[in-house]
Short mmCIF file of C-alpha atoms and ligand atoms in Angstrom, two decimals:
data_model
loop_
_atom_site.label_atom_id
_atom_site.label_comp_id
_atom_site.label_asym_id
_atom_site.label_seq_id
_atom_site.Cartn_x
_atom_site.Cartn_y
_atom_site.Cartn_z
CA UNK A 1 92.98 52.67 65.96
CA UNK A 2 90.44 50.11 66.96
CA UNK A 3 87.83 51.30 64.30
CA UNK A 4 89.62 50.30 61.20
CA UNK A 5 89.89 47.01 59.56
CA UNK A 6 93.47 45.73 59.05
CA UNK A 7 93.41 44.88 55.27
CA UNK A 8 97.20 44.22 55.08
CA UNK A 9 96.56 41.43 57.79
CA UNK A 10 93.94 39.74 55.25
CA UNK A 11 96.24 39.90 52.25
CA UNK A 12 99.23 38.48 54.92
CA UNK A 13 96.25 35.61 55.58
CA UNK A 14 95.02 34.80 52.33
CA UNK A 15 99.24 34.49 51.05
CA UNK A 16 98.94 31.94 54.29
CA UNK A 17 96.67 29.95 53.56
CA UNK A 18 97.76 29.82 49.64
CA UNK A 19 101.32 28.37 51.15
CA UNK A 20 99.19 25.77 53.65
CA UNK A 21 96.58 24.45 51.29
CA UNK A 22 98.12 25.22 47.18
CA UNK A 23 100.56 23.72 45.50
CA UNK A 24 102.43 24.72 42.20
CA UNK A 25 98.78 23.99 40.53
CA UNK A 26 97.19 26.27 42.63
CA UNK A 27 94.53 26.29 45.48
CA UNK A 28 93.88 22.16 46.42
CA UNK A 29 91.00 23.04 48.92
CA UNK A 30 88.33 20.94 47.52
CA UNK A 31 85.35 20.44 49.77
CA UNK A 32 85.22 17.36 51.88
CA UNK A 33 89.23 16.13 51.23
CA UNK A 34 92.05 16.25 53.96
CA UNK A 35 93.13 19.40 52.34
CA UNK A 36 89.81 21.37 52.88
CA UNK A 37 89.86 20.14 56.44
CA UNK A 38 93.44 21.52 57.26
CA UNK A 39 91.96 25.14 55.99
CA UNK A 40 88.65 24.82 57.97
CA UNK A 41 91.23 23.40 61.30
CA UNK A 42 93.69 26.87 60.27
CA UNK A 43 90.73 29.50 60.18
CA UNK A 44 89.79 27.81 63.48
CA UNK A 45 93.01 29.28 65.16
CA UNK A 46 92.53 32.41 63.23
CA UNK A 47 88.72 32.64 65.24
CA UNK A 48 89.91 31.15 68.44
CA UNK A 49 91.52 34.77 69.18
CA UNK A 50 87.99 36.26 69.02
CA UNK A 51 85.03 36.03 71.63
CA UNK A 52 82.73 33.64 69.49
CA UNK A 53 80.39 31.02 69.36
CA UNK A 54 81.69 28.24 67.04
CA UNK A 55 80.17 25.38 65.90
CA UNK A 56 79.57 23.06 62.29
CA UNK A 57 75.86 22.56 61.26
CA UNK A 58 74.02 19.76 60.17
CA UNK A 59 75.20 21.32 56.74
CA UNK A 60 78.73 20.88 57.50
CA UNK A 61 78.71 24.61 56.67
CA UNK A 62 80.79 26.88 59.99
CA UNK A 63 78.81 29.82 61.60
CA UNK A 64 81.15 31.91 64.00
CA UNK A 65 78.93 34.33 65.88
CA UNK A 66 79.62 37.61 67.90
CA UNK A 67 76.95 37.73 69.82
CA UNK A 68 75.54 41.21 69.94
CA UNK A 69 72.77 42.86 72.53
CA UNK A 70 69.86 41.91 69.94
CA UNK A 71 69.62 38.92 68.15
CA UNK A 72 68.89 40.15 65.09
CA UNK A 73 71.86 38.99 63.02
CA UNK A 74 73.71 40.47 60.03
CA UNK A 75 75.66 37.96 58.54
CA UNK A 76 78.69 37.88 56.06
CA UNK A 77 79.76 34.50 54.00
CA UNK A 78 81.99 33.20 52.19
CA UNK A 79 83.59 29.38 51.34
CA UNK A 80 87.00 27.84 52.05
CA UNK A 81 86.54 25.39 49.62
CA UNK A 82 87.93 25.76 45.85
CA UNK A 83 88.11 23.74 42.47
CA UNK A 84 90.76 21.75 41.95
CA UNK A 85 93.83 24.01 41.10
CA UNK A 86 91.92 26.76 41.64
CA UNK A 87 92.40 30.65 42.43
CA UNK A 88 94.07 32.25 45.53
CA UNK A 89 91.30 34.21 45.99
CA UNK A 90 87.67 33.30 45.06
CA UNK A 91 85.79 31.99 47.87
CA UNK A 92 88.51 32.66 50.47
CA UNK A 93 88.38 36.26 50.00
CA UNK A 94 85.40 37.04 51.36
CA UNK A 95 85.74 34.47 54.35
CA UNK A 96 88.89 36.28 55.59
CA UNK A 97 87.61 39.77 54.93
CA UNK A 98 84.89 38.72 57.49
CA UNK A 99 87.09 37.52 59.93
CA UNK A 100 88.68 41.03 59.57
CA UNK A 101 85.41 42.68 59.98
CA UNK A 102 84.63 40.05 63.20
CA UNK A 103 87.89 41.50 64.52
CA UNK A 104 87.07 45.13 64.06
CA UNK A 105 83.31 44.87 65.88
CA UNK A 106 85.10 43.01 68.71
CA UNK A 107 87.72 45.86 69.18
CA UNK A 108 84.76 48.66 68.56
CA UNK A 109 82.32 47.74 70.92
CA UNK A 110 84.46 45.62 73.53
CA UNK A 111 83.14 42.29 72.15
CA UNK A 112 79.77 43.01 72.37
CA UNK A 113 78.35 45.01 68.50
CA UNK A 114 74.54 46.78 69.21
CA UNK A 115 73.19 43.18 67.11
CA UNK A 116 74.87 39.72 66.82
CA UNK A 117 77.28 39.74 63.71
CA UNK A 118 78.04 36.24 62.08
CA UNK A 119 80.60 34.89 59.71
CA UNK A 120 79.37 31.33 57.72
CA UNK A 121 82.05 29.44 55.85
CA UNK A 122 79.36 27.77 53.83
CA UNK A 123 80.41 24.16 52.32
CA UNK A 124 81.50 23.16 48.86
CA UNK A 125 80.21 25.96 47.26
CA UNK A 126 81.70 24.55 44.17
CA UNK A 127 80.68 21.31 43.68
CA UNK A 128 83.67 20.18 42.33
CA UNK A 129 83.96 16.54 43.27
CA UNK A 130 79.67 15.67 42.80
CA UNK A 131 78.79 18.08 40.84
CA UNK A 132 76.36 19.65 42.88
CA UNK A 133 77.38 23.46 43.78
CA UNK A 134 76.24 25.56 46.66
CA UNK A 135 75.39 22.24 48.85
CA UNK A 136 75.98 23.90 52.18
CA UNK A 137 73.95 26.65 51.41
CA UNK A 138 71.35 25.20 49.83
CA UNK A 139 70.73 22.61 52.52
CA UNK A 140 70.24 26.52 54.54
CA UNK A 141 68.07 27.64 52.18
CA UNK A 142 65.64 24.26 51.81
CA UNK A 143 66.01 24.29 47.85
CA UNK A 144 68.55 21.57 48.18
CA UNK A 145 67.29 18.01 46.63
CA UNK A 146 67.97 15.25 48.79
CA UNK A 147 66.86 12.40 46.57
CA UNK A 148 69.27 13.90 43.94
CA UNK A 149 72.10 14.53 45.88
CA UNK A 150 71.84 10.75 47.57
CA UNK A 151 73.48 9.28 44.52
CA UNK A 152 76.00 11.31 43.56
CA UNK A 153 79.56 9.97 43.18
CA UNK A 154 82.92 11.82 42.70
CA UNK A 155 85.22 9.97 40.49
CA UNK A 156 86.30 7.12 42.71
CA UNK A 157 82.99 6.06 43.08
CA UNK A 158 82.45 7.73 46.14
CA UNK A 159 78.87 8.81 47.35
CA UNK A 160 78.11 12.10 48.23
CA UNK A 161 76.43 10.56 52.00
CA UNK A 162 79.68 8.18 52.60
CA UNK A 163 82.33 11.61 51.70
CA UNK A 164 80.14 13.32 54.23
CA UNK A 165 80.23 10.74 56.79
CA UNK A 166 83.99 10.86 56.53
CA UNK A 167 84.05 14.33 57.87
CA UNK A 168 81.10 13.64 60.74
CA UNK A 169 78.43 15.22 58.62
CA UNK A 170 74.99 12.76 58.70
CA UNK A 171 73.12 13.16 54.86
CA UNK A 172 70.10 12.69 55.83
CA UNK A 173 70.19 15.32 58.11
CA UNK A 174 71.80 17.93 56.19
CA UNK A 175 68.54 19.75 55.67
CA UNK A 176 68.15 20.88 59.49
CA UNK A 177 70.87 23.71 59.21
CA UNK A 178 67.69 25.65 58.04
CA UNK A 179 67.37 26.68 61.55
CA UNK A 180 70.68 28.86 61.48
CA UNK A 181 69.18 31.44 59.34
CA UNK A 182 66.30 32.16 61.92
CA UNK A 183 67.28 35.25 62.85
CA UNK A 184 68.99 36.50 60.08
CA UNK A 185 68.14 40.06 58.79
CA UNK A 186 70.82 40.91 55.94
CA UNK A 187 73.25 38.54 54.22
CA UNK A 188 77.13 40.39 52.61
CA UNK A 189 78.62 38.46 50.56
CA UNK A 190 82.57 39.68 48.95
CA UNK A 191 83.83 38.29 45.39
CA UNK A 192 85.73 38.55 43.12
CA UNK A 193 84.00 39.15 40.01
CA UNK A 194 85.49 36.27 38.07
CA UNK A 195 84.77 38.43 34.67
CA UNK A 196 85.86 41.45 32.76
CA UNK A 197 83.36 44.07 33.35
CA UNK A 198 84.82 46.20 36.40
CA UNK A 199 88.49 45.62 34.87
CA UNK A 200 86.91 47.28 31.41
CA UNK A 201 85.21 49.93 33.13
CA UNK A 202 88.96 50.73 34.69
CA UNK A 203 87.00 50.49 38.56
CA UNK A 204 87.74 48.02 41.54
CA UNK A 205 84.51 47.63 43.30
CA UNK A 206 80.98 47.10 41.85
CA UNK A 207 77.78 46.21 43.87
CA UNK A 208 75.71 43.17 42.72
CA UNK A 209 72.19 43.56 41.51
CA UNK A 210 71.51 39.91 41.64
CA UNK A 211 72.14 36.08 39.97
CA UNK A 212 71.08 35.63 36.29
CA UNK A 213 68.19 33.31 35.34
CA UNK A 214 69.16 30.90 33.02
CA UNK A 215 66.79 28.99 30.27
CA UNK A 216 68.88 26.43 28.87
CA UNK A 217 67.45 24.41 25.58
CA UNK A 218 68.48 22.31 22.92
CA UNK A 219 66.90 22.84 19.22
CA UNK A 220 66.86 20.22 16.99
CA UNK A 221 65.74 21.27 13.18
CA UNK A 222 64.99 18.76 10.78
CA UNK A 223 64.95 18.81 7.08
CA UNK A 224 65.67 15.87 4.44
CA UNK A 225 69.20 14.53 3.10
CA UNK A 226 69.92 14.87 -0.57
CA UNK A 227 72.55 14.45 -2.76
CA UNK A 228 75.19 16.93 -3.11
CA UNK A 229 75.38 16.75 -6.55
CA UNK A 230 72.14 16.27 -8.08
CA UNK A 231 69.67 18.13 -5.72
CA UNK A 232 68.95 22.11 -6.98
CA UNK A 233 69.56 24.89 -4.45
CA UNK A 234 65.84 25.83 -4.91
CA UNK A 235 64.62 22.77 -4.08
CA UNK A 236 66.16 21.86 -0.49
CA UNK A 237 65.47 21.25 3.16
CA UNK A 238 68.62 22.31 4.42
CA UNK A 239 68.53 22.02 8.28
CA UNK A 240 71.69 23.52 8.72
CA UNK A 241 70.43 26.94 6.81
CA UNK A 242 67.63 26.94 9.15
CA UNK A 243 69.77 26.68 12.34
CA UNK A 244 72.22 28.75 11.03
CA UNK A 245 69.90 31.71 10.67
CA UNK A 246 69.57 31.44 14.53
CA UNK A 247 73.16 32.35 14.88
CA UNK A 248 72.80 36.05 14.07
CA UNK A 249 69.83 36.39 15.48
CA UNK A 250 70.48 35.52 19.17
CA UNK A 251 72.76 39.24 18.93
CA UNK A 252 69.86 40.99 17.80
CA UNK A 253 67.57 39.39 20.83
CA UNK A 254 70.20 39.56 23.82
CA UNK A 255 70.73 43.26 22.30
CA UNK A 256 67.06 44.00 22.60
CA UNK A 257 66.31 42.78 25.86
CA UNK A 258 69.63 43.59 27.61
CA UNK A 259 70.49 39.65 28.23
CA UNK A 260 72.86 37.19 27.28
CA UNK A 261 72.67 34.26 24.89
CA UNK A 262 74.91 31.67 23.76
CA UNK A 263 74.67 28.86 21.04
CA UNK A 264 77.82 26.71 22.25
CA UNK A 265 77.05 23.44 20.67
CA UNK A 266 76.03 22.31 16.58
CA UNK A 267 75.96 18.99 15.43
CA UNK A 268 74.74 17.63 11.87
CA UNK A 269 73.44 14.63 10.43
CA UNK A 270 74.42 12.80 8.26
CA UNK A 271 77.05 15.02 8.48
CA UNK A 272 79.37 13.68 5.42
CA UNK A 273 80.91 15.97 3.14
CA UNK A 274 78.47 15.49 -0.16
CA UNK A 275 74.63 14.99 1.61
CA UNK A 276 72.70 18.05 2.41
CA UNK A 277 71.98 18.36 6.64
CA UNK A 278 69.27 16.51 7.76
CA UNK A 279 69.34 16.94 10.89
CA UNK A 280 70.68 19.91 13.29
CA UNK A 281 70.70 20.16 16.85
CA UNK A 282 72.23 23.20 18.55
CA UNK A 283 72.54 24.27 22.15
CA UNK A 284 70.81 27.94 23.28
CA UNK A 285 71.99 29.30 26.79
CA UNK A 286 70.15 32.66 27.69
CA UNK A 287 70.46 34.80 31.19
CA UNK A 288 69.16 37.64 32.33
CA UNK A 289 68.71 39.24 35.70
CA UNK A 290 64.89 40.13 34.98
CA UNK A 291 62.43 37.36 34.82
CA UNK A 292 59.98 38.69 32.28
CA UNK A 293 62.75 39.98 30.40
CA UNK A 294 64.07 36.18 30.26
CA UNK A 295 60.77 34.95 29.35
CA UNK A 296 60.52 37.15 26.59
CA UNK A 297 63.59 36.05 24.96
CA UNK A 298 63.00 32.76 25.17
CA UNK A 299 59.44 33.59 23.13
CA UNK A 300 61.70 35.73 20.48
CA UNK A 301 63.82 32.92 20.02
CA UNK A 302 60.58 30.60 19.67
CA UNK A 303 58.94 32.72 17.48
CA UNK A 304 62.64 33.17 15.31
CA UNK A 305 63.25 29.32 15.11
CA UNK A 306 59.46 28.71 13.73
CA UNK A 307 59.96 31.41 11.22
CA UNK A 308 63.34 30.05 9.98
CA UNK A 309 61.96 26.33 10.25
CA UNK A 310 59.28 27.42 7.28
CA UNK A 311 61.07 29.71 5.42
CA UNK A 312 63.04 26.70 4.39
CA UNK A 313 60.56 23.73 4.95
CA UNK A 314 62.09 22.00 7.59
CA UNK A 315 60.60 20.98 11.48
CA UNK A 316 61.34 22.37 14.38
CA UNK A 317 61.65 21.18 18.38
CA UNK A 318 62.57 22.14 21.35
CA UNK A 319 63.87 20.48 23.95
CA UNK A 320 64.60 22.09 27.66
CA UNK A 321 67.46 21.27 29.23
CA UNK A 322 67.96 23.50 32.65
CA UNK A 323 66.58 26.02 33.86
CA UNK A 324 66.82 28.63 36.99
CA UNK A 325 64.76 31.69 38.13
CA UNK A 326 67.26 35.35 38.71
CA UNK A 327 67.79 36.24 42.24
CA UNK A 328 67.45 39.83 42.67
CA UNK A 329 69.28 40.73 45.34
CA UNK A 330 68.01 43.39 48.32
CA UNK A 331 67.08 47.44 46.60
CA UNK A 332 68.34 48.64 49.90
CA UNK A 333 71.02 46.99 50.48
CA UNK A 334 72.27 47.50 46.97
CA UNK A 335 72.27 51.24 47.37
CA UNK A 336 74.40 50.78 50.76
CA UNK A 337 76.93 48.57 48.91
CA UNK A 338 76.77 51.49 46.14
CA UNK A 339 77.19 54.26 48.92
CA UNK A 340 79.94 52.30 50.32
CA UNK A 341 81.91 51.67 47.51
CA UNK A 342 81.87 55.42 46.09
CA UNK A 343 82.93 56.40 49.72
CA UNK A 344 85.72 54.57 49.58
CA UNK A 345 86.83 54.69 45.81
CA UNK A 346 84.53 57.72 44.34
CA UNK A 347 83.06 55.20 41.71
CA UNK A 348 80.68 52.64 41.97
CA UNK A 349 78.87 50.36 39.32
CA UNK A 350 76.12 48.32 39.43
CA UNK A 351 76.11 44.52 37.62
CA UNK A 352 74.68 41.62 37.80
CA UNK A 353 76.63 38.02 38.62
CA UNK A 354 76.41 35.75 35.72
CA UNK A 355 77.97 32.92 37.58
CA UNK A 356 75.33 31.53 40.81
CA UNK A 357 76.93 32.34 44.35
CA UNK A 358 75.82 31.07 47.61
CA UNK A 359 74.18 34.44 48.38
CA UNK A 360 71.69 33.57 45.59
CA UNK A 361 70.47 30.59 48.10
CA UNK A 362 70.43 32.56 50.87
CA UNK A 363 68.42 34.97 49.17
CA UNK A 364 66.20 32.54 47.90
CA UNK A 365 65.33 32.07 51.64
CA UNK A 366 64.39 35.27 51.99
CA UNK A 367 67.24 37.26 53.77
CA UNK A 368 67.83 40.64 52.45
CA UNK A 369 70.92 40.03 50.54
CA UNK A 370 73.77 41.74 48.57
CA UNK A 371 76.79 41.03 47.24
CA UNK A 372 80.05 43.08 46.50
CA UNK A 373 82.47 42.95 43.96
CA UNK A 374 85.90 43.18 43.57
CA UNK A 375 87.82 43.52 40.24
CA UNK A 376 89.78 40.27 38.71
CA UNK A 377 92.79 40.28 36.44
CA UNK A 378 92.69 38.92 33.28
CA UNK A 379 88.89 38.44 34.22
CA UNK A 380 89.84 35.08 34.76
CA UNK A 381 89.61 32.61 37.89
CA UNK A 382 88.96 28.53 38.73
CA UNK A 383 92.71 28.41 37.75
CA UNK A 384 95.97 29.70 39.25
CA UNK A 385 96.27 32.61 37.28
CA UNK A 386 93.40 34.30 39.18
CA UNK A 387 94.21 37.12 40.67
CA UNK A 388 93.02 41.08 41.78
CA UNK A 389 95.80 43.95 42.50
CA UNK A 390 96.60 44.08 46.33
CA UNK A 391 95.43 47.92 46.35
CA UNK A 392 92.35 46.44 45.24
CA UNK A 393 91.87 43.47 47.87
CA UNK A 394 92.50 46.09 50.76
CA UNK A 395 90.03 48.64 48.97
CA UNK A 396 87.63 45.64 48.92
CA UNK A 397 87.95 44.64 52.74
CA UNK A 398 87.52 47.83 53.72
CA UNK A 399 84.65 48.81 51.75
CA UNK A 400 82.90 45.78 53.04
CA UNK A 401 83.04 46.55 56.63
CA UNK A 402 81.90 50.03 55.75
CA UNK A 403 79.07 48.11 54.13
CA UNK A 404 78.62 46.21 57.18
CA UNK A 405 77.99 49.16 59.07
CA UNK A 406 75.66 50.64 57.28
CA UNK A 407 73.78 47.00 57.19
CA UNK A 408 74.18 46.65 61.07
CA UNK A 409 72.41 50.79 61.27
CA UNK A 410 69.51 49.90 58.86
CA UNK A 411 68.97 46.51 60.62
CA UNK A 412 68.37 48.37 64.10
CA UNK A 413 66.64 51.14 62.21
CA UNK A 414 64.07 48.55 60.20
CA UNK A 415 63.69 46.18 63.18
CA UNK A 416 64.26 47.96 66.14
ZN1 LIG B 501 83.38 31.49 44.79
#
């Protein structure tokens, strides 16, 4: 059978490089260090059995490319690189399902596919020594911030530019990866979902309408101290009651718009035991897929504080902290990740990601893009107790490359 991916070889691979790069902590591959290295040198003699172009980009992100008889390129992504005692799976996953998939084509059509196929093992996707996630792929996309990035240090007071001179990768130059994209026409991307939703729903595979938006704000109400004792209920400016209101309310809002919304953080002033609150300053985190939708709950949650704020005669600011637009992902290609998935399993859902992926960048610059999910245990992952059932990583290696196929038909359909 030369048609078929070989999911039992990816799980075999992925228990590999768990023994050559994890410890008792879990997955030690963090982006830049000896240990992410030794994974990027092993997947090296994992593509050195195939027919294809290899090479590192001014990114420091690795493109291996099957070069097809059109250049019009589908590519599939994915990152070596993990937190600190991370998961087995998240990042790696999709890398090796490509490699499968680069495997399959190369079997198929004798090395040469009808359009070049490429697999990019983008670079620290996570971020997890500067703080800055989806570097490699951002650098691709153009959105990355160079005069941001130039000062960032991991703990040891390491720059960003000097960690990536250690590994032969020039900062200033990190930008001209752009060019790798050229003649990309669709962009797969495989995860695992790293929540709860396709575990609730009982399914393994959903397809990914997109990356939340997130508006990210702190409110800060302000009323007047007063005694404990001696000041009347009727007659004070309780912050707190104010701010509190807002608690509730955020349900009501994410409920009528479909989002999400958190308040994670509350602090008080004075904030002693006998003085009414003064001051209080709480955190509001809302995402949603749609932009308008976003930008509507931000307004109800205006309009809500400003209502609370004079109901009890206290001030009102707000103060924005961060703030990202949603990447929708591709219509098209969502309905071929859909079609794929209910061939394979006979159920498919549709969700969006609430945590940002790489494909999100590469979307960003344009590339029809989609992404695939896979189902994770305990919902959980960024620790060693990630984990998916090993029915559901072969269902999910398989269903990709029967995604890729369909990609690969509509690309020579759409551009001839
Ligand atoms: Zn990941």
């Amino acid at each position: 059978m030369t048609n078929t991916v070989d999911a039992t070889r990816t799980l075999a691979e992925l228990r590999e490089l768990r023994a050559l790069t994890g410890d008792e902590n879990g997955a030690q591959r963090v982006a830049f260090t000896p240990k992410w290295t030794l994974a990027r040198q092993w997947l090296g003699t994992k593509l050195d059995a195939l027919p294809v172009e290899r090479h590192v980009d001014e990114g420091g992100n690795l493109w291996a490319t099957l070069r097809g008889d059109s250049d019009q390129t589908l590519v599939i992504g994915g990152h070596l690189d993990s937190v600190p005692n991370g998961g087995w799976l998240d990042g790696c996953l999709n890398v090796l399902a490509g490699v499968e998939i680069l495997r399959r084509l190369q079997a198929q059509y004798q090395g040469r596919p009808p359009i070049t196929v490429r697999l990019v093992d983008w670079a620290d996707e996570e971020g997890a020594r500067f703080g800055r996630s989806l570097f490699g792929s951002s650098a691709c996309s153009g959105s990355l911030d160079l005069d941001e990035a130039r000062f960032l240090r991991d703990r040891d007071g390491i720059s960003l530019p000097d960690a990536l001179r250690n590994v032969g990768i020039d900062f200033e130059r990190v930008k001209a990866c752009g060019h790798e994209l050229k003649s990309a026409a669709a962009y797969l991307e495989l995860h695992i979902e790293q929540g709860p939703v396709l575990l609730d729903l009982d399914l393994p595979l959903g397809a990914v309408l997109g990356t939340f938006g997130v508006e990210r704000h702190a409110i800060t109400f302000l009323g007047q101290a007063a005694h404990s004792g001696s000041t009347p209920m009727n007659r004070r400016r309780d912050a707190l009651l104010a701010a509190a209101k807002m608690s509730p309310e955020i349900y009501r809002v994410a409920e009528a718009h479909g989002g999400v919304c958190t308040i994670g953080a509350c602090t008080t002033k004075p904030g002693i035991v006998t003085s009414v609150v003064e001051e209080c300053r709480i955190t509001l985190d809302q995402r949603h897929l749609d932009e308008v939708a976003l930008a509507r709950m931000l307004a109800a949650m205006k309009a809500a504080s400003e209502r609370f704020a004079a109901e009890g005669q206290v001030r009102v600011s707000w103060e924005r902290l961060w703030q990202i637009a949603p990447r929708p992902f591709h219509p098209h290609l969502i309905d071929l990740c859909d079609d794929a998935i209910r061939e394979m399993c006979g159920r498919s859902h549709r969700l969006p990601s609430g945590p940002l992926h790489d494909a999100a960048e590469v979307a960003r610059a344009g590339v029809p893009t989609v992404m695939m999910f896979v189902q994770s245990l305990h919902g959980i992952s960024h620790n060693k107790i990630e984990d998916t059932r090993e029915e559901h990583i072969e269902l999910c290696v398989a269903a990709l490359d029967r995604l890729a196929d369909k990609a690969m038909a509509w690309i020579q359909d759409t551009q001839g």
